[in-house]
Amino acid sequence: MNRPSPSSSNRKKSLTNICIMAIGLLMSRILGFFRDMNTAAVMGMSGSIIMDAFVLAFRIPNEVKRLCEDGTLQLSFIPVFTPLWIKDRKEATKLFGVTLIVLSLFLLLIVILGEAFCVLAIWIVDSITNNSESLYRFALLTFMYLLPFLLFFPLSMFLTAALQGMERFAFVAFIPMLFNIFWLAALLFISPFGLYLPFRIESLHLLFFGFDLCQLNLIHQAVFLSLAIVSGSIFQFVIQMLYLYWLGIRVRLADFRIIKDALQIFFFAPRNQKQTLTLFADFLTQNINNSLIIHNLIKIVRILFPSVCILFLIQINVLLATIIAILFSGEPGTSISWLRLFPGLKDWLTYPMTVGATSALYFSERLYEFPLGMIGVTVGTVFYPLINKHARLKNHKELASDIQWAVRLVLAMSIPATVGLIFLAEPLSRLLYEHGEFSADDALRTSHIISCFALGICAFCLIPIMIRCYFVVRDYRTPIFISFRNIIFFLFLAMFLIWPQAEKGLAISFSLAAWLQVLELFWIFYRKHETIKLFPIFKTIMKSGIATILMGEILWLIFQGYTEIDTMTDLKRIGCGLFVGIIIFGLAYFLLENKIQKE
């Protein structure tokens, strides 16, 4: 009787966890689309600078959110916490408590400094411009209200990493929904007339501390929305803390004492290096159990720093694209105002993009992030504990086999997702965003950017997998150097393409930079670890590519019959495209797989 191999059993378990995570993420993304649809309806895009200001203010919190969701805390905490959890749950619980306290203190300091910076920056902007309605002032004011998000959301994702290390994937899969629910609730309060609901509220006056929320202007609506975003992150944190408490994971008073004693040695020890080391050695010998906790905490910090650097450098292109869109957006045909600082360039360059470019990029990102989250982040999240275990046991054969399988799985799903998003970009943009203040021209403009982002979906989905591969072999320098080169390439390409292609040039540059990055990451990793076999990966690319071409041709023929532009037609195109596309691709891929196996 043949028994399934451990690797096969682990992959089946991982596939189950992937399905659970994918279902939770799918529900969260659907809520996210509904959230963005109503945000666009309430605040518009091109008609006011308020949406651009809100997007600019939310950019840093959103990048922190993406850093955490892409696995910053997971990459650093799980390799230390999970082996300790399996071996000694009491010590693992203590490590959890100490890490939570240290992380909370660090994030609280950042929030306090950030609030002080915003107050100073607003004062400087008011002194220089004398304009109380400038985009930068609105952005700074909104950012002040969003800053507590930088405390509670990373803490919430730290709790998520702990639960993933305990293999509690089912619970954490549905936690991200809470954030979108709070955002939607805020939109319902501030503008019930702008929401895309199955019913219409004819008369509703919602009083909140004496204010009629339905009568607030766009500035106050942006502030109220910021407070709701912060509230969602707090609720997310509290729910997970209660669940961990129910599991028996609790922060104890002794955990505070460990941090207190260590900080006293750090800040109040004699300046003499030998005396400081003697005090620290005495502290460790008197607290044998604590010495293990501090040792593990140092290991977490040593992994956390490169993980933050690597993932931030990967995502910094999005931030740079936003800055470029802000600086180079204005009245078409007019000279760029801030270039008056450089007299030789003042009349030479005109604005390549119009107002709303920042918002268009934001709404477009939301759609390409859907396959990225469903495929790249989900597979990377579930497979990281598994490949980390292989690396810790020095089982190089199983490590290479599982990495190869993860890459093939991502390619098989992301190639058809690329073509599907290109076909559905326009109807999706109209259906999701063309409501209220968001015009038909705004929807068309957004759909073009979505198509450009779609070109890089395979690369976007593979990057989280490859980054985790480098982390399990403790190679942090290579992805950092590759990311630095990638930033330079993106900036050069973006500044070259924005004049002929406007904001589409930013999306094209972003996609091409991602492809260059993932190819370099894969090739260098393969050269160092040649146990990975290339032929199965090429075979998957060929099968998925042929099946995708067949799917694309059939979808193109079907879409020729939908010529009208209305909501029902868009629904039919999306529904038919998804259903027929999945059936055709799945059937073609299955037949190709069987044919290759027979040969």
Coordinates of C-alpha atoms in Angstrom, one line a residue:
M1 CA 0.0 0.0 0.0
N2 CA 1.5 3.4 -1.1
R3 CA 1.5 6.1 1.5
P4 CA 1.5 9.7 0.5
S5 CA 4.9 11.4 0.9
P6 CA 5.3 14.0 3.6
S7 CA 5.8 16.6 0.9
S8 CA 2.6 15.6 -0.9
S9 CA 0.7 15.8 2.5
N10 CA 2.1 19.2 3.3
R11 CA 1.2 20.5 -0.2
K12 CA -2.4 19.3 0.2
K13 CA -2.6 21.0 3.6
S14 CA -1.1 24.1 2.1
L15 CA -3.6 24.1 -0.7
T16 CA -6.4 23.8 1.9
N17 CA -5.0 26.8 3.7
I18 CA -4.6 28.7 0.4
C19 CA -8.3 28.1 -0.4
I20 CA -9.3 29.4 3.1
M21 CA -7.1 32.4 2.8
A22 CA -8.3 33.1 -0.8
I23 CA -12.0 32.9 0.2
G24 CA -11.4 35.4 3.0
L25 CA -9.3 37.6 0.8
L26 CA -11.9 37.4 -2.0
M27 CA -14.6 38.6 0.4
S28 CA -12.4 41.4 1.7
R29 CA -11.5 42.5 -1.9
I30 CA -15.1 42.5 -2.9
L31 CA -15.9 44.8 0.1
G32 CA -12.8 46.8 -0.9
F33 CA -14.2 47.3 -4.5
F34 CA -17.5 48.4 -3.1
R35 CA -15.7 50.7 -0.7
D36 CA -13.6 52.3 -3.5
M37 CA -16.7 52.6 -5.7
N38 CA -18.5 54.6 -3.1
T39 CA -15.4 56.7 -2.2
A40 CA -15.2 57.6 -5.9
A41 CA -18.9 58.4 -6.0
V42 CA -18.8 60.6 -2.9
M43 CA -15.5 62.4 -3.5
G44 CA -15.0 62.2 -7.3
M45 CA -11.6 62.5 -9.0
S46 CA -11.0 65.4 -11.4
G47 CA -13.5 67.9 -10.1
S48 CA -11.7 68.7 -6.8
I49 CA -8.3 68.6 -5.2
I50 CA -9.8 67.0 -2.0
M51 CA -9.6 63.4 -3.4
D52 CA -6.0 64.0 -4.5
A53 CA -5.2 65.4 -1.0
F54 CA -6.8 62.4 0.7
V55 CA -4.9 60.0 -1.6
L56 CA -1.7 61.8 -0.8
A57 CA -2.4 61.7 2.9
F58 CA -3.4 58.1 2.8
R59 CA -0.3 57.1 0.8
I60 CA 2.1 56.6 3.7
P61 CA -0.5 54.7 5.8
N62 CA -1.4 52.7 2.8
E63 CA 2.2 51.8 2.1
V64 CA 2.6 50.8 5.8
K65 CA -0.6 48.7 5.3
R66 CA 0.9 47.0 2.2
L67 CA 4.2 46.4 4.0
C68 CA 2.4 44.6 6.8
E69 CA 0.1 42.7 4.5
D70 CA 2.9 41.6 2.2
G71 CA 4.6 39.9 5.2
T72 CA 7.1 42.3 6.9
L73 CA 6.2 41.0 10.4
Q74 CA 5.5 37.5 9.2
L75 CA 9.0 37.2 7.6
S76 CA 10.7 38.3 10.9
F77 CA 8.4 36.8 13.6
I78 CA 7.4 33.4 12.3
P79 CA 10.9 31.9 11.9
V80 CA 11.6 32.6 15.6
F81 CA 8.1 32.2 17.1
T82 CA 7.0 29.0 15.4
P83 CA 9.9 26.6 16.4
L84 CA 9.6 28.0 20.0
W85 CA 5.8 27.5 20.0
I86 CA 6.2 23.8 19.0
K87 CA 8.9 23.3 21.6
D88 CA 7.8 25.4 24.6
R89 CA 4.5 27.3 24.4
K90 CA 5.1 29.1 27.7
E91 CA 8.3 30.6 26.4
A92 CA 6.7 31.4 23.1
T93 CA 3.9 33.2 24.9
K94 CA 6.5 35.3 26.8
L95 CA 8.3 36.1 23.6
F96 CA 5.0 37.2 22.1
G97 CA 4.3 39.6 25.0
V98 CA 7.8 41.1 25.0
T99 CA 7.7 41.7 21.2
L100 CA 4.3 43.2 21.4
I101 CA 5.4 45.7 24.1
V102 CA 8.6 46.7 22.2
L103 CA 6.7 47.1 18.9
S104 CA 4.0 49.2 20.6
L105 CA 6.5 51.5 22.3
F106 CA 8.3 52.0 19.0
L107 CA 5.2 52.7 17.0
L108 CA 3.8 55.1 19.6
L109 CA 7.0 57.1 19.4
I110 CA 6.6 57.3 15.6
V111 CA 3.0 58.5 15.9
I112 CA 3.9 61.2 18.5
L113 CA 6.8 62.5 16.3
G114 CA 4.5 62.4 13.2
E115 CA 1.9 64.5 14.9
A116 CA 4.5 67.1 15.9
F117 CA 5.8 67.1 12.3
C118 CA 2.4 67.7 10.9
V119 CA 1.7 70.6 13.2
L120 CA 5.0 72.2 12.2
A121 CA 4.5 71.5 8.5
I122 CA 1.0 73.0 8.5
W123 CA 2.4 76.2 10.2
I124 CA 5.2 76.4 7.5
V125 CA 2.7 75.9 4.7
D126 CA 0.4 78.6 6.1
S127 CA 3.3 81.0 6.5
I128 CA 4.6 80.5 3.0
T129 CA 1.4 80.2 0.9
N130 CA -1.2 82.1 2.9
N131 CA -3.7 79.7 1.4
S132 CA -5.9 77.8 3.7
E133 CA -7.3 75.7 0.8
S134 CA -4.1 74.4 -0.7
L135 CA -3.7 70.7 -1.5
Y136 CA -0.7 70.2 0.8
R137 CA -2.5 71.8 3.8
F138 CA -5.5 69.4 3.3
A139 CA -3.2 66.5 2.9
L140 CA -1.3 67.3 6.1
L141 CA -4.5 67.9 8.1
T142 CA -5.9 64.6 6.9
F143 CA -2.6 62.8 7.6
M144 CA -2.8 64.1 11.3
Y145 CA -6.0 62.2 11.8
L146 CA -4.7 59.1 10.0
L147 CA -1.5 58.8 12.1
P148 CA -2.9 56.6 14.8
F149 CA -3.4 54.0 12.0
L150 CA 0.4 53.6 12.0
L151 CA 0.1 52.3 15.6
F152 CA -2.8 50.0 15.5
F153 CA -2.7 48.5 12.0
P154 CA 1.0 47.1 12.4
L155 CA 0.1 45.8 15.8
S156 CA -3.0 44.1 14.3
M157 CA -0.8 42.5 11.6
F158 CA 1.7 41.4 14.3
L159 CA -1.1 39.5 15.9
T160 CA -2.0 38.1 12.5
A161 CA 1.6 36.9 12.1
A162 CA 1.4 35.2 15.5
L163 CA -1.8 33.4 14.5
Q164 CA -0.3 32.3 11.2
G165 CA 2.7 30.9 13.1
M166 CA 0.2 28.9 15.1
E167 CA -1.5 27.8 11.8
R168 CA -4.8 29.6 12.6
F169 CA -5.3 30.6 9.0
A170 CA -9.1 30.3 9.0
F171 CA -9.6 33.0 11.6
V172 CA -7.1 35.5 10.2
A173 CA -8.4 35.0 6.6
F174 CA -11.5 37.1 7.4
I175 CA -10.0 39.8 9.6
P176 CA -9.2 42.2 6.7
M177 CA -12.9 42.5 6.1
L178 CA -13.3 44.6 9.3
F179 CA -11.2 47.4 7.8
N180 CA -13.4 47.7 4.7
I181 CA -16.6 47.5 6.8
F182 CA -15.6 50.5 8.9
W183 CA -14.7 52.5 5.8
L184 CA -18.1 51.7 4.2
A185 CA -19.9 52.6 7.3
A186 CA -18.2 56.0 7.4
L187 CA -19.2 56.6 3.7
L188 CA -22.8 55.7 4.7
F189 CA -22.8 58.3 7.5
I190 CA -21.2 61.2 5.6
S191 CA -23.1 60.8 2.3
P192 CA -26.0 58.4 2.0
F193 CA -27.1 60.0 -1.2
G194 CA -23.7 59.2 -2.9
L195 CA -23.7 55.5 -2.1
Y196 CA -24.4 52.9 -4.7
L197 CA -27.0 51.1 -2.8
P198 CA -30.0 48.9 -3.9
F199 CA -32.2 51.5 -2.4
R200 CA -32.1 55.3 -2.1
I201 CA -32.5 57.3 1.1
E202 CA -34.6 60.3 0.4
S203 CA -34.3 62.1 3.7
L204 CA -31.8 61.3 6.4
H205 CA -30.1 63.5 8.9
L206 CA -27.4 61.8 11.0
L207 CA -26.3 63.9 14.0
F208 CA -22.8 63.2 15.4
F209 CA -21.7 65.5 18.2
G210 CA -24.2 68.1 16.9
F211 CA -23.0 67.9 13.3
D212 CA -25.4 66.9 10.5
L213 CA -23.1 64.5 8.7
C214 CA -25.1 64.6 5.5
Q215 CA -24.3 68.3 5.1
L216 CA -20.6 68.1 5.7
N217 CA -18.3 69.5 2.9
L218 CA -15.7 67.4 1.2
I219 CA -12.9 68.5 3.6
H220 CA -14.9 67.4 6.7
Q221 CA -15.9 64.2 4.9
A222 CA -12.3 63.3 4.3
V223 CA -11.5 64.0 8.0
F224 CA -14.4 61.8 9.1
L225 CA -13.4 59.1 6.7
S226 CA -9.8 59.2 8.2
L227 CA -11.2 58.7 11.7
A228 CA -13.2 55.7 10.5
I229 CA -10.1 54.2 9.0
V230 CA -8.3 54.5 12.3
S231 CA -11.3 53.0 14.1
G232 CA -11.3 50.0 11.8
S233 CA -7.6 49.3 12.6
I234 CA -8.4 49.6 16.4
F235 CA -11.3 47.1 16.1
Q236 CA -9.1 44.7 14.1
F237 CA -6.5 44.8 16.8
V238 CA -9.0 44.3 19.6
I239 CA -10.8 41.3 18.0
Q240 CA -7.5 39.5 17.5
M241 CA -6.3 40.2 21.0
L242 CA -9.5 38.7 22.4
Y243 CA -9.1 35.6 20.2
L244 CA -5.5 35.2 21.4
Y245 CA -6.7 35.7 25.0
W246 CA -9.2 32.9 24.4
L247 CA -6.3 30.7 23.1
G248 CA -4.3 31.4 26.2
I249 CA -1.8 33.9 24.8
R250 CA -1.7 36.8 27.2
V251 CA 0.6 39.7 27.9
R252 CA 1.7 39.5 31.6
L253 CA 3.2 42.0 34.0
A254 CA 6.6 40.1 34.0
D255 CA 6.9 41.0 30.3
F256 CA 6.9 44.7 31.2
R257 CA 9.6 44.1 33.8
I258 CA 11.9 42.5 31.3
I259 CA 11.7 45.5 29.0
K260 CA 12.0 47.9 31.9
D261 CA 15.2 46.2 33.2
A262 CA 16.7 46.1 29.7
L263 CA 15.9 49.8 29.1
Q264 CA 17.4 50.8 32.4
I265 CA 20.7 49.1 31.5
F266 CA 20.6 50.7 28.0
F267 CA 19.8 54.3 29.1
F268 CA 21.1 54.6 32.6
A269 CA 24.2 52.3 32.6
P270 CA 27.6 53.9 33.1
R271 CA 29.2 55.2 29.8
N272 CA 32.1 52.9 30.4
Q273 CA 31.7 50.1 27.9
K274 CA 33.1 47.4 30.2
Q275 CA 30.8 48.3 33.1
T276 CA 27.8 48.3 30.8
L277 CA 28.7 44.8 29.5
T278 CA 29.2 43.6 33.0
L279 CA 25.8 44.9 34.1
F280 CA 24.1 43.3 31.1
A281 CA 25.9 40.0 31.7
D282 CA 24.7 40.1 35.4
F283 CA 21.2 40.8 34.2
L284 CA 21.2 37.8 31.9
T285 CA 22.7 35.4 34.4
Q286 CA 20.2 36.5 37.1
N287 CA 17.3 36.0 34.5
I288 CA 18.2 32.9 32.7
N289 CA 14.8 32.5 31.1
N290 CA 14.7 36.2 30.2
S291 CA 18.1 35.9 28.4
L292 CA 16.5 33.4 25.9
I293 CA 13.6 35.9 25.3
I294 CA 16.0 38.8 24.7
H295 CA 18.1 36.6 22.4
N296 CA 15.0 35.7 20.4
L297 CA 13.9 39.3 20.4
I298 CA 17.3 40.4 18.9
K299 CA 16.9 37.7 16.2
I300 CA 13.5 39.1 15.3
V301 CA 14.8 42.6 15.1
R302 CA 17.8 41.4 13.0
I303 CA 15.4 39.9 10.5
L304 CA 12.8 42.7 10.7
F305 CA 15.2 45.4 9.6
P306 CA 16.1 43.8 6.2
S307 CA 12.5 42.7 5.6
V308 CA 11.3 46.3 6.1
C309 CA 14.1 47.6 3.8
I310 CA 13.4 45.0 1.1
L311 CA 9.6 45.3 1.0
F312 CA 9.8 49.1 1.3
L313 CA 12.2 49.3 -1.6
I314 CA 9.9 47.0 -3.6
Q315 CA 6.9 49.3 -2.9
I316 CA 8.7 52.6 -3.0
N317 CA 8.0 52.8 -6.8
V318 CA 4.3 53.3 -6.0
L319 CA 5.1 56.1 -3.7
L320 CA 7.5 57.6 -6.3
A321 CA 4.7 57.3 -8.9
T322 CA 2.4 59.3 -6.6
I323 CA 5.0 62.0 -6.0
I324 CA 5.6 62.3 -9.8
A325 CA 1.9 62.5 -10.4
I326 CA 1.5 65.3 -7.9
L327 CA 4.5 67.3 -9.2
F328 CA 3.7 66.9 -12.9
S329 CA -0.1 67.3 -12.9
G330 CA -1.7 70.7 -13.8
E331 CA -3.4 72.7 -16.5
P332 CA -2.7 71.1 -19.9
G333 CA -0.3 73.2 -22.0
T334 CA 0.9 75.4 -19.2
S335 CA 4.5 75.5 -17.9
I336 CA 5.2 73.6 -14.7
S337 CA 5.0 76.2 -11.9
W338 CA 7.6 74.8 -9.5
L339 CA 10.2 74.9 -12.3
R340 CA 10.5 78.6 -11.8
L341 CA 13.3 77.7 -9.4
F342 CA 15.2 76.6 -12.5
P343 CA 15.0 79.5 -15.0
G344 CA 16.3 77.5 -17.9
L345 CA 13.5 74.9 -17.7
K346 CA 10.6 77.2 -16.8
D347 CA 9.2 77.6 -20.3
W348 CA 10.6 74.5 -21.7
L349 CA 8.5 71.8 -20.0
T350 CA 4.7 71.8 -19.7
Y351 CA 2.5 69.6 -17.5
P352 CA 2.3 66.1 -19.0
M353 CA -0.7 65.1 -16.7
T354 CA -3.9 66.8 -15.6
V355 CA -5.5 67.1 -12.2
G356 CA -6.8 63.7 -11.0
A357 CA -3.7 61.7 -12.0
T358 CA -3.0 60.8 -8.4
S359 CA -6.5 59.6 -7.8
A360 CA -6.6 57.6 -11.1
L361 CA -3.4 55.8 -10.1
Y362 CA -4.9 55.0 -6.7
F363 CA -8.2 53.6 -8.1
S364 CA -6.2 51.6 -10.8
E365 CA -3.9 50.1 -8.1
R366 CA -6.9 48.8 -6.3
L367 CA -7.8 46.5 -9.3
Y368 CA -4.4 45.1 -10.0
E369 CA -3.9 44.5 -6.3
F370 CA -6.8 42.0 -6.5
P371 CA -5.0 39.2 -8.4
L372 CA -1.8 40.2 -6.5
G373 CA -3.5 39.5 -3.2
M374 CA -5.4 36.5 -4.3
I375 CA -2.4 34.8 -5.9
G376 CA 1.0 36.2 -4.9
V377 CA 0.3 37.2 -1.2
T378 CA -1.9 34.2 -0.5
V379 CA 0.5 31.6 -1.8
G380 CA 3.5 33.4 -0.2
T381 CA 1.7 33.6 3.2
V382 CA 0.8 29.9 3.3
F383 CA 4.1 28.5 1.9
Y384 CA 6.5 30.6 3.9
P385 CA 6.1 28.5 7.2
L386 CA 6.6 25.4 5.1
I387 CA 9.7 26.4 3.2
N388 CA 11.1 28.0 6.3
K389 CA 10.8 24.6 8.0
H390 CA 12.7 22.9 5.1
A391 CA 15.4 25.5 5.4
R392 CA 15.8 25.1 9.1
L393 CA 16.1 21.3 8.8
K394 CA 18.5 21.8 5.8
N395 CA 16.3 19.7 3.6
H396 CA 17.4 21.3 0.4
K397 CA 15.7 18.9 -2.0
E398 CA 12.2 19.4 -0.4
L399 CA 12.9 23.2 -0.2
A400 CA 13.7 23.4 -4.0
S401 CA 10.7 21.2 -4.8
D402 CA 8.2 23.3 -2.9
I403 CA 9.7 26.6 -4.3
Q404 CA 9.4 25.2 -7.8
W405 CA 5.8 24.1 -7.1
A406 CA 4.9 27.5 -5.7
V407 CA 6.3 29.3 -8.7
R408 CA 4.4 27.0 -11.1
L409 CA 1.2 27.5 -9.1
V410 CA 1.5 31.3 -9.3
L411 CA 2.4 31.3 -13.0
A412 CA -0.5 29.0 -13.8
M413 CA -3.0 31.5 -12.2
S414 CA -1.4 34.9 -13.0
I415 CA -0.9 34.5 -16.7
P416 CA -4.7 34.2 -17.4
A417 CA -5.4 36.9 -14.8
T418 CA -3.3 39.3 -16.9
V419 CA -5.3 38.8 -20.0
G420 CA -8.6 38.7 -18.1
L421 CA -7.9 42.1 -16.4
I422 CA -6.9 43.7 -19.7
F423 CA -10.2 42.5 -21.3
L424 CA -12.3 43.6 -18.3
A425 CA -10.5 46.8 -17.4
E426 CA -13.0 49.1 -19.1
P427 CA -16.3 47.5 -17.9
L428 CA -14.9 47.0 -14.4
S429 CA -13.8 50.7 -14.2
R430 CA -17.3 51.9 -15.3
L431 CA -19.2 49.5 -13.1
L432 CA -17.1 50.1 -10.0
Y433 CA -16.3 53.8 -10.2
E434 CA -18.6 55.7 -12.6
H435 CA -21.1 56.9 -10.0
G436 CA -21.8 60.3 -8.4
E437 CA -18.9 62.7 -8.8
F438 CA -16.9 60.1 -10.8
S439 CA -17.5 60.9 -14.5
A440 CA -17.4 58.7 -17.6
D441 CA -14.1 60.3 -18.7
D442 CA -12.7 59.5 -15.3
A443 CA -13.7 55.9 -15.7
L444 CA -12.2 55.6 -19.2
R445 CA -9.0 57.3 -17.9
T446 CA -8.7 54.8 -15.1
S447 CA -9.4 51.8 -17.3
H448 CA -6.4 52.7 -19.5
I449 CA -4.1 52.7 -16.4
I450 CA -5.6 49.4 -15.2
S451 CA -4.6 47.8 -18.5
C452 CA -1.0 49.1 -18.2
F453 CA -0.8 47.7 -14.6
A454 CA -2.2 44.4 -15.8
L455 CA 0.9 43.8 -18.0
G456 CA 2.9 43.3 -14.8
I457 CA 0.6 41.0 -12.8
C458 CA 2.8 37.9 -13.2
A459 CA 5.8 39.8 -11.9
F460 CA 3.8 41.4 -9.1
C461 CA 2.6 37.9 -8.0
L462 CA 6.0 36.3 -8.2
I463 CA 7.9 38.9 -6.2
P464 CA 6.4 37.9 -2.8
I465 CA 7.4 34.3 -3.5
M466 CA 11.0 35.1 -4.5
I467 CA 11.5 37.5 -1.5
R468 CA 10.5 34.6 0.8
C469 CA 12.9 32.3 -0.9
Y470 CA 15.8 34.7 -0.1
F471 CA 14.6 35.0 3.5
V472 CA 14.6 31.3 4.2
V473 CA 18.2 31.0 3.0
R474 CA 19.1 34.1 5.1
D475 CA 20.2 36.1 2.0
Y476 CA 19.1 39.7 2.6
R477 CA 21.7 41.7 0.6
T478 CA 20.8 40.4 -2.8
P479 CA 17.2 41.6 -2.9
I480 CA 18.2 44.9 -1.4
F481 CA 20.8 45.6 -4.1
I482 CA 18.3 44.5 -6.8
S483 CA 15.6 46.7 -5.4
F484 CA 17.9 49.8 -5.4
R485 CA 18.8 49.2 -9.1
N486 CA 15.1 48.7 -9.8
I487 CA 14.2 52.1 -8.3
I488 CA 16.7 53.8 -10.6
F489 CA 15.4 52.0 -13.6
F490 CA 11.8 52.9 -12.7
L491 CA 12.6 56.6 -12.3
F492 CA 14.5 56.8 -15.6
L493 CA 11.7 55.0 -17.5
A494 CA 8.9 57.0 -15.8
M495 CA 10.4 60.4 -16.6
F496 CA 10.9 59.3 -20.2
L497 CA 7.3 58.0 -20.6
I498 CA 5.1 60.5 -18.8
W499 CA 5.2 63.1 -21.6
P500 CA 4.0 60.8 -24.4
Q501 CA 1.8 58.6 -22.2
A502 CA 0.8 60.8 -19.2
E503 CA -0.1 58.7 -16.1
K504 CA -0.2 55.5 -18.3
G505 CA 3.6 56.0 -18.6
L506 CA 3.9 55.6 -14.8
A507 CA 1.9 52.3 -14.9
I508 CA 3.9 51.0 -17.8
S509 CA 7.2 51.9 -16.0
F510 CA 5.9 50.2 -12.9
S511 CA 5.1 47.0 -14.7
L512 CA 8.4 46.8 -16.6
A513 CA 10.4 47.5 -13.5
A514 CA 8.6 44.7 -11.7
W515 CA 9.4 42.3 -14.5
L516 CA 13.1 43.3 -14.5
Q517 CA 13.2 42.8 -10.7
V518 CA 11.5 39.4 -10.5
L519 CA 13.6 38.0 -13.4
E520 CA 16.8 39.2 -11.7
L521 CA 15.7 37.8 -8.3
F522 CA 14.8 34.4 -9.9
W523 CA 18.0 34.1 -12.0
I524 CA 20.4 34.9 -9.2
F525 CA 18.6 32.5 -6.8
Y526 CA 18.7 29.8 -9.4
R527 CA 22.4 30.3 -10.0
K528 CA 23.0 29.9 -6.2
H529 CA 20.6 27.0 -5.7
E530 CA 20.6 24.9 -8.9
T531 CA 18.5 22.2 -7.3
I532 CA 15.5 24.0 -8.7
K533 CA 14.5 22.5 -12.1
L534 CA 13.7 24.9 -14.9
F535 CA 11.9 22.5 -17.3
P536 CA 8.7 22.0 -15.2
I537 CA 8.5 25.8 -14.8
F538 CA 8.9 26.4 -18.6
K539 CA 6.3 23.6 -19.2
T540 CA 3.8 25.4 -16.9
I541 CA 4.4 28.7 -18.8
M542 CA 3.8 27.0 -22.1
K543 CA 0.6 25.3 -20.9
S544 CA -0.8 28.4 -19.2
G545 CA 0.2 30.6 -22.2
I546 CA -1.5 28.4 -24.8
A547 CA -4.6 28.0 -22.7
T548 CA -4.6 31.8 -22.1
I549 CA -4.3 32.6 -25.8
L550 CA -7.3 30.3 -26.5
M551 CA -9.3 31.9 -23.7
G552 CA -8.4 35.4 -25.0
E553 CA -9.5 34.7 -28.6
I554 CA -12.9 33.3 -27.4
L555 CA -13.5 36.2 -25.1
W556 CA -12.6 38.6 -27.9
L557 CA -15.2 37.0 -30.1
I558 CA -17.8 37.0 -27.4
F559 CA -17.2 40.7 -26.5
Q560 CA -17.8 41.8 -30.1
G561 CA -21.5 41.3 -29.4
Y562 CA -21.5 43.8 -26.5
T563 CA -21.5 47.2 -28.2
E564 CA -23.7 49.3 -25.8
I565 CA -22.3 51.1 -22.8
D566 CA -24.6 50.8 -19.8
T567 CA -24.6 49.0 -16.4
M568 CA -26.3 45.9 -17.6
T569 CA -24.0 45.4 -20.5
D570 CA -21.0 45.9 -18.3
L571 CA -22.4 43.3 -15.8
K572 CA -22.9 40.8 -18.7
R573 CA -19.4 41.4 -20.0
I574 CA -17.8 40.9 -16.6
G575 CA -20.0 37.9 -15.7
C576 CA -19.6 36.2 -19.1
G577 CA -15.9 37.0 -19.2
L578 CA -15.2 35.5 -15.8
F579 CA -17.4 32.4 -16.3
V580 CA -16.4 31.6 -19.9
G581 CA -12.7 32.5 -19.2
I582 CA -12.4 30.2 -16.2
I583 CA -14.1 27.3 -18.0
I584 CA -12.1 27.7 -21.3
F585 CA -8.8 28.2 -19.5
G586 CA -9.4 25.3 -17.0
L587 CA -10.5 22.9 -19.8
A588 CA -7.6 23.8 -22.1
Y589 CA -5.0 23.6 -19.3
F590 CA -6.4 20.2 -18.2
L591 CA -6.3 18.8 -21.8
L592 CA -2.7 20.1 -22.3
E593 CA -1.6 18.5 -19.0
N594 CA -3.0 15.1 -20.0
K595 CA -1.5 15.3 -23.4
I596 CA 2.0 16.1 -22.0
Q597 CA 1.8 13.3 -19.4
K598 CA 0.8 10.7 -22.1
E599 CA 3.8 11.8 -24.3

